[in-house]
PDB file of C-alpha atoms and ligand atoms in Angstrom:
ATOM      1  CA  UNK A   9     142.297 -14.840  19.864  1.00  0.00           C
ATOM      2  CA  UNK A  10     139.337 -16.978  18.759  1.00  0.00           C
ATOM      3  CA  UNK A  11     135.914 -15.912  19.739  1.00  0.00           C
ATOM      4  CA  UNK A  12     135.555 -18.991  21.987  1.00  0.00           C
ATOM      5  CA  UNK A  13     138.613 -18.115  23.852  1.00  0.00           C
ATOM      6  CA  UNK A  14     137.318 -14.638  24.149  1.00  0.00           C
ATOM      7  CA  UNK A  15     134.179 -15.794  25.693  1.00  0.00           C
ATOM      8  CA  UNK A  16     135.932 -18.101  28.135  1.00  0.00           C
ATOM      9  CA  UNK A  17     138.091 -15.169  29.094  1.00  0.00           C
ATOM     10  CA  UNK A  18     134.909 -13.071  29.680  1.00  0.00           C
ATOM     11  CA  UNK A  19     133.513 -15.724  31.852  1.00  0.00           C
ATOM     12  CA  UNK A  20     136.589 -16.047  33.956  1.00  0.00           C
ATOM     13  CA  UNK A  21     136.744 -12.161  34.262  1.00  0.00           C
ATOM     14  CA  UNK A  22     133.036 -12.306  35.236  1.00  0.00           C
ATOM     15  CA  UNK A  23     133.750 -14.057  38.413  1.00  0.00           C
ATOM     16  CA  UNK A  24     135.778 -11.175  39.599  1.00  0.00           C
ATOM     17  CA  UNK A  25     133.820  -8.357  37.974  1.00  0.00           C
ATOM     18  CA  UNK A  26     130.169  -9.334  37.431  1.00  0.00           C
ATOM     19  CA  UNK A  27     129.194  -5.952  35.733  1.00  0.00           C
ATOM     20  CA  UNK A  28     131.479  -6.470  32.624  1.00  0.00           C
ATOM     21  CA  UNK A  29     129.047  -8.467  30.660  1.00  0.00           C
ATOM     22  CA  UNK A  30     125.585  -9.973  30.999  1.00  0.00           C
ATOM     23  CA  UNK A  31     126.538 -13.447  32.197  1.00  0.00           C
ATOM     24  CA  UNK A  32     123.402 -14.895  30.444  1.00  0.00           C
ATOM     25  CA  UNK A  33     124.325 -13.604  27.041  1.00  0.00           C
ATOM     26  CA  UNK A  34     127.817 -15.233  27.223  1.00  0.00           C
ATOM     27  CA  UNK A  35     126.399 -18.540  28.344  1.00  0.00           C
ATOM     28  CA  UNK A  36     123.734 -18.426  25.600  1.00  0.00           C
ATOM     29  CA  UNK A  37     126.440 -18.233  22.951  1.00  0.00           C
ATOM     30  CA  UNK A  38     128.070 -21.391  24.245  1.00  0.00           C
ATOM     31  CA  UNK A  39     124.910 -23.303  24.012  1.00  0.00           C
ATOM     32  CA  UNK A  40     124.287 -26.126  21.462  1.00  0.00           C
ATOM     33  CA  UNK A  41     122.072 -24.981  18.534  1.00  0.00           C
ATOM     34  CA  UNK A  42     118.927 -26.298  16.876  1.00  0.00           C
ATOM     35  CA  UNK A  43     118.063 -28.894  19.541  1.00  0.00           C
ATOM     36  CA  UNK A  44     115.269 -30.987  18.139  1.00  0.00           C
ATOM     37  CA  UNK A  45     113.863 -34.556  17.885  1.00  0.00           C
ATOM     38  CA  UNK A  46     113.763 -36.566  14.696  1.00  0.00           C
ATOM     39  CA  UNK A  47     111.603 -39.621  14.790  1.00  0.00           C
ATOM     40  CA  UNK A  48     111.355 -42.573  12.387  1.00  0.00           C
ATOM     41  CA  UNK A  49     109.284 -45.576  13.450  1.00  0.00           C
ATOM     42  CA  UNK A  50     109.274 -44.244  16.925  1.00  0.00           C
ATOM     43  CA  UNK A  51     112.995 -44.144  17.211  1.00  0.00           C
ATOM     44  CA  UNK A  52     113.210 -40.756  18.862  1.00  0.00           C
ATOM     45  CA  UNK A  53     116.537 -39.174  18.481  1.00  0.00           C
ATOM     46  CA  UNK A  54     117.558 -35.779  19.775  1.00  0.00           C
ATOM     47  CA  UNK A  55     119.934 -33.924  17.351  1.00  0.00           C
ATOM     48  CA  UNK A  56     121.841 -30.680  17.954  1.00  0.00           C
ATOM     49  CA  UNK A  57     124.554 -28.524  16.284  1.00  0.00           C
ATOM     50  CA  UNK A  58     127.817 -27.275  17.864  1.00  0.00           C
ATOM     51  CA  UNK A  59     127.645 -23.736  19.442  1.00  0.00           C
ATOM     52  CA  UNK A  60     128.662 -20.917  17.109  1.00  0.00           C
ATOM     53  CA  UNK A  61     132.375 -20.188  16.496  1.00  0.00           C
ATOM     54  CA  UNK A  62     133.497 -23.531  17.799  1.00  0.00           C
ATOM     55  CA  UNK A  63     134.686 -26.548  16.042  1.00  0.00           C
ATOM     56  CA  UNK A  64     136.640 -28.502  18.403  1.00  0.00           C
ATOM     57  CA  UNK A  65     135.370 -31.709  20.107  1.00  0.00           C
ATOM     58  CA  UNK A  66     133.120 -30.600  22.847  1.00  0.00           C
ATOM     59  CA  UNK A  67     131.219 -32.607  25.337  1.00  0.00           C
ATOM     60  CA  UNK A  68     127.505 -32.440  25.908  1.00  0.00           C
ATOM     61  CA  UNK A  69     125.069 -33.318  28.671  1.00  0.00           C
ATOM     62  CA  UNK A  70     121.503 -34.190  27.970  1.00  0.00           C
ATOM     63  CA  UNK A  71     118.413 -34.145  30.223  1.00  0.00           C
ATOM     64  CA  UNK A  72     114.760 -34.806  29.527  1.00  0.00           C
ATOM     65  CA  UNK A  73     111.290 -34.447  31.227  1.00  0.00           C
ATOM     66  CA  UNK A  74     107.693 -35.102  30.562  1.00  0.00           C
ATOM     67  CA  UNK A  75     105.644 -32.098  29.926  1.00  0.00           C
ATOM     68  CA  UNK A  76     104.277 -30.817  33.165  1.00  0.00           C
ATOM     69  CA  UNK A  77     107.081 -32.304  35.301  1.00  0.00           C
ATOM     70  CA  UNK A  78     109.189 -30.031  37.415  1.00  0.00           C
ATOM     71  CA  UNK A  79     112.299 -32.047  37.490  1.00  0.00           C
ATOM     72  CA  UNK A  80     114.739 -32.809  34.699  1.00  0.00           C
ATOM     73  CA  UNK A  81     116.216 -36.255  34.515  1.00  0.00           C
ATOM     74  CA  UNK A  82     119.783 -36.942  33.370  1.00  0.00           C
ATOM     75  CA  UNK A  83     119.967 -39.185  30.251  1.00  0.00           C
ATOM     76  CA  UNK A  84     122.520 -41.632  31.619  1.00  0.00           C
ATOM     77  CA  UNK A  85     123.900 -42.731  28.176  1.00  0.00           C
ATOM     78  CA  UNK A  86     124.413 -39.091  27.071  1.00  0.00           C
ATOM     79  CA  UNK A  87     126.232 -37.590  29.893  1.00  0.00           C
ATOM     80  CA  UNK A  88     129.494 -35.990  28.604  1.00  0.00           C
ATOM     81  CA  UNK A  89     128.953 -37.359  25.095  1.00  0.00           C
ATOM     82  CA  UNK A  90     130.934 -36.033  22.079  1.00  0.00           C
ATOM     83  CA  UNK A  91     128.191 -37.080  19.701  1.00  0.00           C
ATOM     84  CA  UNK A  92     125.716 -34.554  18.216  1.00  0.00           C
ATOM     85  CA  UNK A  93     122.715 -36.739  18.787  1.00  0.00           C
ATOM     86  CA  UNK A  94     121.220 -38.847  21.706  1.00  0.00           C
ATOM     87  CA  UNK A  95     118.727 -41.745  21.204  1.00  0.00           C
ATOM     88  CA  UNK A  96     115.926 -41.025  23.695  1.00  0.00           C
ATOM     89  CA  UNK A  97     113.517 -43.732  22.442  1.00  0.00           C
ATOM     90  CA  UNK A  98     113.487 -45.545  25.884  1.00  0.00           C
ATOM     91  CA  UNK A  99     112.936 -42.283  27.754  1.00  0.00           C
ATOM     92  CA  UNK A 100     110.048 -41.125  25.350  1.00  0.00           C
ATOM     93  CA  UNK A 101     108.253 -44.455  25.101  1.00  0.00           C
ATOM     94  CA  UNK A 102     104.745 -43.271  25.738  1.00  0.00           C
ATOM     95  CA  UNK A 103     103.446 -42.328  22.262  1.00  0.00           C
ATOM     96  CA  UNK A 104     100.843 -39.861  23.365  1.00  0.00           C
ATOM     97  CA  UNK A 105     102.972 -38.113  25.906  1.00  0.00           C
ATOM     98  CA  UNK A 106     104.594 -34.706  25.379  1.00  0.00           C
ATOM     99  CA  UNK A 107     108.355 -34.489  26.102  1.00  0.00           C
ATOM    100  CA  UNK A 108     111.089 -31.873  26.305  1.00  0.00           C
ATOM    101  CA  UNK A 109     114.850 -32.405  26.202  1.00  0.00           C
ATOM    102  CA  UNK A 110     117.705 -30.019  26.764  1.00  0.00           C
ATOM    103  CA  UNK A 111     121.402 -30.043  25.976  1.00  0.00           C
ATOM    104  CA  UNK A 112     124.396 -28.205  27.593  1.00  0.00           C
ATOM    105  CA  UNK A 113     127.800 -27.884  26.250  1.00  0.00           C
ATOM    106  CA  UNK A 114     130.720 -28.644  28.638  1.00  0.00           C
ATOM    107  CA  UNK A 115     133.998 -26.721  28.156  1.00  0.00           C
ATOM    108  CA  UNK A 116     137.019 -27.566  30.269  1.00  0.00           C
ATOM    109  CA  UNK A 117     136.287 -24.738  32.688  1.00  0.00           C
ATOM    110  CA  UNK A 118     132.627 -23.925  32.260  1.00  0.00           C
ATOM    111  CA  UNK A 119     129.218 -25.206  31.204  1.00  0.00           C
ATOM    112  CA  UNK A 120     126.918 -23.401  28.870  1.00  0.00           C
ATOM    113  CA  UNK A 121     123.296 -22.548  29.566  1.00  0.00           C
ATOM    114  CA  UNK A 122     120.703 -25.291  28.574  1.00  0.00           C
ATOM    115  CA  UNK A 123     119.417 -25.299  25.019  1.00  0.00           C
ATOM    116  CA  UNK A 124     115.769 -26.435  25.007  1.00  0.00           C
ATOM    117  CA  UNK A 125     114.084 -28.644  22.378  1.00  0.00           C
ATOM    118  CA  UNK A 126     110.679 -27.807  21.105  1.00  0.00           C
ATOM    119  CA  UNK A 127     107.917 -29.916  22.744  1.00  0.00           C
ATOM    120  CA  UNK A 128     107.835 -33.303  21.214  1.00  0.00           C
ATOM    121  CA  UNK A 129     104.905 -35.833  20.834  1.00  0.00           C
ATOM    122  CA  UNK A 130     106.215 -39.215  19.487  1.00  0.00           C
ATOM    123  CA  UNK A 131     102.834 -40.234  17.959  1.00  0.00           C
ATOM    124  CA  UNK A 132     102.255 -36.924  16.238  1.00  0.00           C
ATOM    125  CA  UNK A 133     105.713 -36.398  14.920  1.00  0.00           C
ATOM    126  CA  UNK A 134     107.076 -39.858  13.966  1.00  0.00           C
ATOM    127  CA  UNK A 135     107.292 -40.957  10.370  1.00  0.00           C
ATOM    128  CA  UNK A 136     106.618 -44.573   9.515  1.00  0.00           C
ATOM    129  CA  UNK A 137     108.709 -46.264   6.824  1.00  0.00           C
ATOM    130  CA  UNK A 138     107.400 -48.524   4.251  1.00  0.00           C
ATOM    131  CA  UNK A 139     106.303 -52.016   5.161  1.00  0.00           C
ATOM    132  CA  UNK A 140     108.330 -54.974   3.906  1.00  0.00           C
ATOM    133  CA  UNK A 141     106.691 -56.527   0.951  1.00  0.00           C
ATOM    134  CA  UNK A 142     106.872 -60.225  -0.151  1.00  0.00           C
ATOM    135  CA  UNK A 143     105.224 -61.402  -3.406  1.00  0.00           C
ATOM    136  CA  UNK A 144     104.153 -64.843  -4.610  1.00  0.00           C
ATOM    137  CA  UNK A 145     102.384 -65.653  -7.796  1.00  0.00           C
ATOM    138  CA  UNK A 146      99.510 -68.196  -7.918  1.00  0.00           C
ATOM    139  CA  UNK A 147      96.755 -69.098 -10.283  1.00  0.00           C
ATOM    140  CA  UNK A 148      94.510 -66.589  -8.601  1.00  0.00           C
ATOM    141  CA  UNK A 149      96.883 -63.714  -8.965  1.00  0.00           C
ATOM    142  CA  UNK A 150      99.610 -62.054  -6.893  1.00  0.00           C
ATOM    143  CA  UNK A 151      99.780 -62.882  -3.177  1.00  0.00           C
ATOM    144  CA  UNK A 152     101.156 -59.994  -1.177  1.00  0.00           C
ATOM    145  CA  UNK A 153     102.590 -60.243   2.312  1.00  0.00           C
ATOM    146  CA  UNK A 154     103.027 -57.057   4.215  1.00  0.00           C
ATOM    147  CA  UNK A 155     104.999 -56.499   7.430  1.00  0.00           C
ATOM    148  CA  UNK A 156     105.029 -53.061   9.047  1.00  0.00           C
ATOM    149  CA  UNK A 157     108.330 -51.776  10.524  1.00  0.00           C
ATOM    150  CA  UNK A 158     109.122 -52.610  14.074  1.00  0.00           C
ATOM    151  CA  UNK A 159     109.310 -49.960  16.733  1.00  0.00           C
ATOM    152  CA  UNK A 160     112.325 -49.864  19.173  1.00  0.00           C
ATOM    153  CA  UNK A 161     110.025 -51.182  21.972  1.00  0.00           C
ATOM    154  CA  UNK A 162     109.679 -54.650  23.352  1.00  0.00           C
ATOM    155  CA  UNK A 163     107.089 -56.417  25.419  1.00  0.00           C
ATOM    156  CA  UNK A 164     108.099 -57.648  28.891  1.00  0.00           C
ATOM    157  CA  UNK A 165     108.489 -61.178  27.355  1.00  0.00           C
ATOM    158  CA  UNK A 166     110.925 -59.671  24.746  1.00  0.00           C
ATOM    159  CA  UNK A 167     108.890 -59.629  21.587  1.00  0.00           C
ATOM    160  CA  UNK A 168     109.166 -56.569  19.336  1.00  0.00           C
ATOM    161  CA  UNK A 169     106.201 -54.097  19.321  1.00  0.00           C
ATOM    162  CA  UNK A 170     105.169 -53.147  15.821  1.00  0.00           C
ATOM    163  CA  UNK A 171     104.500 -49.598  14.832  1.00  0.00           C
ATOM    164  CA  UNK A 172     100.968 -50.440  13.868  1.00  0.00           C
ATOM    165  CA  UNK A 173     100.331 -51.236  17.579  1.00  0.00           C
ATOM    166  CA  UNK A 174     101.268 -47.735  18.495  1.00  0.00           C
ATOM    167  CA  UNK A 175      99.074 -45.814  16.074  1.00  0.00           C
ATOM    168  CA  UNK A 176      96.488 -46.244  13.435  1.00  0.00           C
ATOM    169  CA  UNK A 177      98.033 -47.113  10.095  1.00  0.00           C
ATOM    170  CA  UNK A 178      96.850 -47.819   6.597  1.00  0.00           C
ATOM    171  CA  UNK A 179      98.996 -49.308   3.817  1.00  0.00           C
ATOM    172  CA  UNK A 180      98.723 -48.197   0.200  1.00  0.00           C
ATOM    173  CA  UNK A 181      99.960 -50.479  -2.494  1.00  0.00           C
ATOM    174  CA  UNK A 182     100.656 -49.241  -6.017  1.00  0.00           C
ATOM    175  CA  UNK A 183     100.580 -51.669  -8.815  1.00  0.00           C
ATOM    176  CA  UNK A 184     102.158 -50.761 -12.071  1.00  0.00           C
ATOM    177  CA  UNK A 185     102.754 -52.342 -15.435  1.00  0.00           C
ATOM    178  CA  UNK A 186     105.307 -50.804 -17.783  1.00  0.00           C
ATOM    179  CA  UNK A 187     105.631 -47.850 -15.463  1.00  0.00           C
ATOM    180  CA  UNK A 188     101.829 -47.160 -15.805  1.00  0.00           C
ATOM    181  CA  UNK A 189      99.791 -47.220 -12.627  1.00  0.00           C
ATOM    182  CA  UNK A 190      97.136 -49.944 -12.897  1.00  0.00           C
ATOM    183  CA  UNK A 191      95.628 -49.892  -9.496  1.00  0.00           C
ATOM    184  CA  UNK A 192      96.030 -48.586  -5.965  1.00  0.00           C
ATOM    185  CA  UNK A 193      94.847 -50.630  -2.994  1.00  0.00           C
ATOM    186  CA  UNK A 194      94.278 -49.213   0.512  1.00  0.00           C
ATOM    187  CA  UNK A 195      94.192 -51.713   3.264  1.00  0.00           C
ATOM    188  CA  UNK A 196      94.103 -51.387   7.092  1.00  0.00           C
ATOM    189  CA  UNK A 197      97.485 -51.614   8.833  1.00  0.00           C
ATOM    190  CA  UNK A 198      96.492 -54.926  10.439  1.00  0.00           C
ATOM    191  CA  UNK A 199      96.161 -56.693   7.071  1.00  0.00           C
ATOM    192  CA  UNK A 200      99.280 -58.966   6.550  1.00  0.00           C
ATOM    193  CA  UNK A 201      98.205 -60.880   3.420  1.00  0.00           C
ATOM    194  CA  UNK A 202      96.147 -59.904   0.373  1.00  0.00           C
ATOM    195  CA  UNK A 203      95.450 -61.269  -3.053  1.00  0.00           C
ATOM    196  CA  UNK A 204      95.515 -59.012  -6.158  1.00  0.00           C
ATOM    197  CA  UNK A 205      93.481 -60.812  -8.841  1.00  0.00           C
ATOM    198  CA  UNK A 206      91.922 -59.834 -12.149  1.00  0.00           C
ATOM    199  CA  UNK A 207      95.352 -59.482 -13.658  1.00  0.00           C
ATOM    200  CA  UNK A 208      96.487 -60.278 -17.158  1.00  0.00           C
ATOM    201  CA  UNK A 209      98.328 -63.620 -17.455  1.00  0.00           C
ATOM    202  CA  UNK A 210     102.060 -63.711 -18.261  1.00  0.00           C
ATOM    203  CA  UNK A 211     102.363 -60.068 -17.503  1.00  0.00           C
ATOM    204  CA  UNK A 212     104.924 -58.385 -15.350  1.00  0.00           C
ATOM    205  CA  UNK A 213     103.596 -56.155 -12.537  1.00  0.00           C
ATOM    206  CA  UNK A 214     105.526 -54.089 -10.087  1.00  0.00           C
ATOM    207  CA  UNK A 215     104.371 -53.288  -6.583  1.00  0.00           C
ATOM    208  CA  UNK A 216     105.301 -50.509  -4.136  1.00  0.00           C
ATOM    209  CA  UNK A 217     103.902 -49.917  -0.630  1.00  0.00           C
ATOM    210  CA  UNK A 218     103.783 -47.156   1.789  1.00  0.00           C
ATOM    211  CA  UNK A 219     102.364 -46.576   5.254  1.00  0.00           C
ATOM    212  CA  UNK A 220      99.848 -43.787   5.781  1.00  0.00           C
ATOM    213  CA  UNK A 221      99.273 -42.332   9.176  1.00  0.00           C
ATOM    214  CA  UNK A 222      95.462 -41.691   9.319  1.00  0.00           C
ATOM    215  CA  UNK A 223      95.360 -39.179  12.350  1.00  0.00           C
ATOM    216  CA  UNK A 224      98.128 -37.089  10.763  1.00  0.00           C
ATOM    217  CA  UNK A 225      97.032 -37.522   7.112  1.00  0.00           C
ATOM    218  CA  UNK A 226     100.729 -38.180   6.286  1.00  0.00           C
ATOM    219  CA  UNK A 227     102.432 -40.902   4.296  1.00  0.00           C
ATOM    220  CA  UNK A 228     105.930 -42.325   4.669  1.00  0.00           C
ATOM    221  CA  UNK A 229     108.354 -43.057   1.862  1.00  0.00           C
ATOM    222  CA  UNK A 230     107.332 -45.777  -0.605  1.00  0.00           C
ATOM    223  CA  UNK A 231     109.238 -49.128  -0.749  1.00  0.00           C
ATOM    224  CA  UNK A 232     111.299 -49.845  -3.768  1.00  0.00           C
ATOM    225  CA  UNK A 233     109.419 -51.621  -6.547  1.00  0.00           C
ATOM    226  CA  UNK A 234     109.327 -55.397  -6.578  1.00  0.00           C
ATOM    227  CA  UNK A 235     108.303 -56.985  -9.838  1.00  0.00           C
ATOM    228  CA  UNK A 236     106.667 -60.420 -10.544  1.00  0.00           C
ATOM    229  CA  UNK A 237     105.222 -62.039 -13.614  1.00  0.00           C
ATOM    230  CA  UNK A 238     101.779 -63.675 -13.432  1.00  0.00           C
ATOM    231  CA  UNK A 239     101.176 -67.281 -14.606  1.00  0.00           C
TER     232      UNK A 239
HETATM  233  C1  NAG B  21     122.733 -35.022  36.869  1.00  0.00           C
HETATM  234  O1  NAG B  21     124.038 -34.975  36.368  1.00  0.00           O
HETATM  235  C2  NAG B  21     124.913 -33.967  36.973  1.00  0.00           C
HETATM  236  C3  NAG B  21     126.215 -34.053  36.334  1.00  0.00           C
HETATM  237  O2  NAG B  21     126.213 -33.571  35.080  1.00  0.00           O
HETATM  238  C4  NAG B  21     125.021 -34.259  38.505  1.00  0.00           C
HETATM  239  O3  NAG B  21     125.676 -33.111  39.114  1.00  0.00           O
HETATM  240  C5  NAG B  21     123.488 -34.266  39.051  1.00  0.00           C
HETATM  241  O4  NAG B  21     123.555 -34.536  40.386  1.00  0.00           O
HETATM  242  C6  NAG B  21     122.781 -35.257  38.238  1.00  0.00           C
HETATM  243  N1  NAG B  21     121.350 -35.118  38.675  1.00  0.00           N
HETATM  244  C7  NAG B  21     120.666 -36.185  39.089  1.00  0.00           C
HETATM  245  C8  NAG B  21     119.238 -35.960  39.616  1.00  0.00           C
HETATM  246  O5  NAG B  21     121.087 -37.330  39.199  1.00  0.00           O
HETATM  247  C1  NAG B  22     107.137 -66.683  -1.794  1.00  0.00           C
HETATM  248  O1  NAG B  22     108.102 -65.871  -2.299  1.00  0.00           O
HETATM  249  C2  NAG B  22     109.267 -65.874  -1.651  1.00  0.00           C
HETATM  250  C3  NAG B  22     110.213 -64.865  -2.297  1.00  0.00           C
HETATM  251  O2  NAG B  22     109.590 -63.642  -2.469  1.00  0.00           O
HETATM  252  C4  NAG B  22     109.829 -67.215  -1.354  1.00  0.00           C
HETATM  253  O3  NAG B  22     111.090 -67.122  -0.638  1.00  0.00           O
HETATM  254  C5  NAG B  22     108.830 -68.130  -0.773  1.00  0.00           C
HETATM  255  O4  NAG B  22     109.376 -69.447  -0.727  1.00  0.00           O
HETATM  256  C6  NAG B  22     107.534 -68.125  -1.537  1.00  0.00           C
HETATM  257  N1  NAG B  22     106.562 -68.880  -0.865  1.00  0.00           N
HETATM  258  C7  NAG B  22     105.644 -69.672  -1.473  1.00  0.00           C
HETATM  259  C8  NAG B  22     104.708 -70.338  -0.558  1.00  0.00           C
HETATM  260  O5  NAG B  22     105.684 -69.914  -2.634  1.00  0.00           O
END
C-alpha cells in the first residue's frame, strides 16, 4: 500500500475513531510544498510542489489575501487546477502592498490543509529584466534607444504600464571593444535615447544593458551584446 493510500485510509478511519491519529498531522502531509511567489517584471506567479509521497495528477485550489485582511479570496482561474503554478499578477497589482497566498491539495475524497506562502511584496521582490536595446551609428557616435520591459498591467484605456512606472530604475550600459570594457554608463530609467560619443572611427563596439533597482540595490540580468561599427 502506498503511503498516500495509507493516509487516505487513516483519514477515513478518523471519521469513525478520532483518537487514532492527530487529524492535523495527516492533513499536513497532504499539503502542497514550498509555496512561494516568483516575480519577474511584476509578473507575480505562485509556485508549489506536489505533496510528499505522491506523484499522480492532483488538483489544487488557490486563495489569496492582502496582509491585514481577515478573508481569503478564491483565485477563480486556479480552482481545481492541475498546474503547479498560478499567475496572481492581477490579484497582486498594488506594488507596495503585502500579499499572502495559500494552496490546498484536493484528493478524490478529501482536501489537505492549506499551505501558506511567505509574505510577498511585489515591489521589493520582483526582478526587472534587461531593457531592449537598439543601436544606430551616426557621425557623432552610437545612438542608443532603450526600452524597459513592460509590466503585466494596463491602463484603463488599454496601454501597457512600463516597469519603470512602478519603481525607480536605473539602466547600466556596458561598452566593450574586443571583449575589453571601455566604458560604463548609468542613466535614469526614464532615459530612452542617448548618444555615446568620443569613440574611435571604424571600430566595432558591443553594448549590453541591465536594469538596476535603486531601492533594493539589485540588478537584473544583462541583455545579450549587440555590436556596431562606427563610421
Ligand atoms: C471558494 O471556493 C470554495 C470551493 O473550493 C467554495 O466552497 C467557497 O464558497 C468559495 N468561497 C467564496 C468566498 O466564494
Ligand atoms: C536604426 O537601427 C535599426 C536597427 O537596429 C533600424 O531598423 C532603423 O531603421 C535605424 N534607424 C535609423 C534612423 O537609422
